[in-house]
């Protein structure tokens, strides 16, 4: 693939989606190729280049997981040990669960912890410690080890383990364990570090239908292990290449045993009905796309999206960064991944075909579903199903900064088979798959979307 063909695709597609800015990097056939487009901000425009920092959102979890794997390889952490060996103060409403959750269960999202907590514990060095203290009020969504459910809480707790074991702040530890030996000079967590460089700000669609700058740039410090890093496209591709390899840095220094790198890409728990993957490894979402095995992770921030995908058997890595909201940024990123897989590996993924509308099945799933921060509303007009995704009004009302916009109702179709799976077919979440959970009596009690469990509200059961 020539640089010109990637650049032409990025320019054309970014213009079609109306993105303020984007950066794409590809490692293929032993060569790095980059294409950058647009500006860092519609209000104070600077051209996006290979060194422009974008927020990575949950792609940050790959650093947390890799750091713990490095600590495990050196004997400082036992992945199968209870978290309380390292964080003895961990308290949950369920005491037995608090005693049983293991480090590994945090890394493959089987600890039974909810998605997020609506707490801000400040920007001090005690932010993660205070965050863990708030977990005393966070109810489990399942018993440890019984199911996978994507958890920001779990990764922030993993970050606290890193602090306790190393005696450093999480950010200092990640710099020492990963950023410095890998030469990731354009990857950072601190706003003070980022603001001295060229960086992208987030955008959501404004009242006039045009991209508008959002006014909260990143989440609170306690969310750094699960989603607080910022990086350039060049640094993120360097990080992806490390995970394609055998655990050595580009100068040949052994940083992580090859078997640890490989273990991260081995299935540890199956994922059901998820667009994100067929299974979790250690942090990675694992997928097989038309016979090609991939490992990847996506991330979202307020008005920014990131994607990292590797296909180890083909020595391919793709990273995509954009500074637009879910209606355009996510769609662009997914289009870029599809383009790279098709152009380099000849892979074209076919989306499943939903069933025709069935009134009886539709009424069975209609209702509200929620987690601590968000609510899904599945509705029908008698001819089709729709799904809306909203931040809870009380969370929005209590926020002292701008939050991402709610997603308006989008079309939803039920999929064939007896797995209670569904597919979003329009809107910002188009292409996302999920499934419904039933109790022993067959009553639907929850809906999973993007790897997260939303529990059905009692009034809708």
Short mmCIF file of N, CA, C and O in Angstrom, two decimals, residues 118 135 146 248 257 270:
data_model
loop_
_atom_site.label_atom_id
_atom_site.label_comp_id
_atom_site.label_asym_id
_atom_site.label_seq_id
_atom_site.Cartn_x
_atom_site.Cartn_y
_atom_site.Cartn_z
N UNK A 118 -19.63 7.19 39.31
CA UNK A 118 -19.77 8.63 39.07
C UNK A 118 -19.13 9.39 40.22
O UNK A 118 -19.80 10.08 41.00
N UNK A 135 -15.40 2.39 46.30
CA UNK A 135 -15.92 1.12 45.82
C UNK A 135 -16.75 0.41 46.89
O UNK A 135 -17.48 -0.53 46.59
N UNK A 146 -17.96 -15.37 37.08
CA UNK A 146 -19.13 -16.02 36.48
C UNK A 146 -19.47 -15.51 35.09
O UNK A 146 -20.13 -16.21 34.33
N UNK A 248 10.28 -7.54 23.02
CA UNK A 248 11.50 -6.74 23.00
C UNK A 248 11.22 -5.34 22.49
O UNK A 248 10.32 -5.13 21.69
N UNK A 257 8.55 -11.14 28.71
CA UNK A 257 8.76 -12.45 28.08
C UNK A 257 7.79 -12.67 26.92
O UNK A 257 6.63 -12.26 26.98
N UNK A 270 -15.01 -16.25 26.97
CA UNK A 270 -15.78 -16.01 25.74
C UNK A 270 -16.66 -14.78 25.90
O UNK A 270 -17.19 -14.50 26.98
#
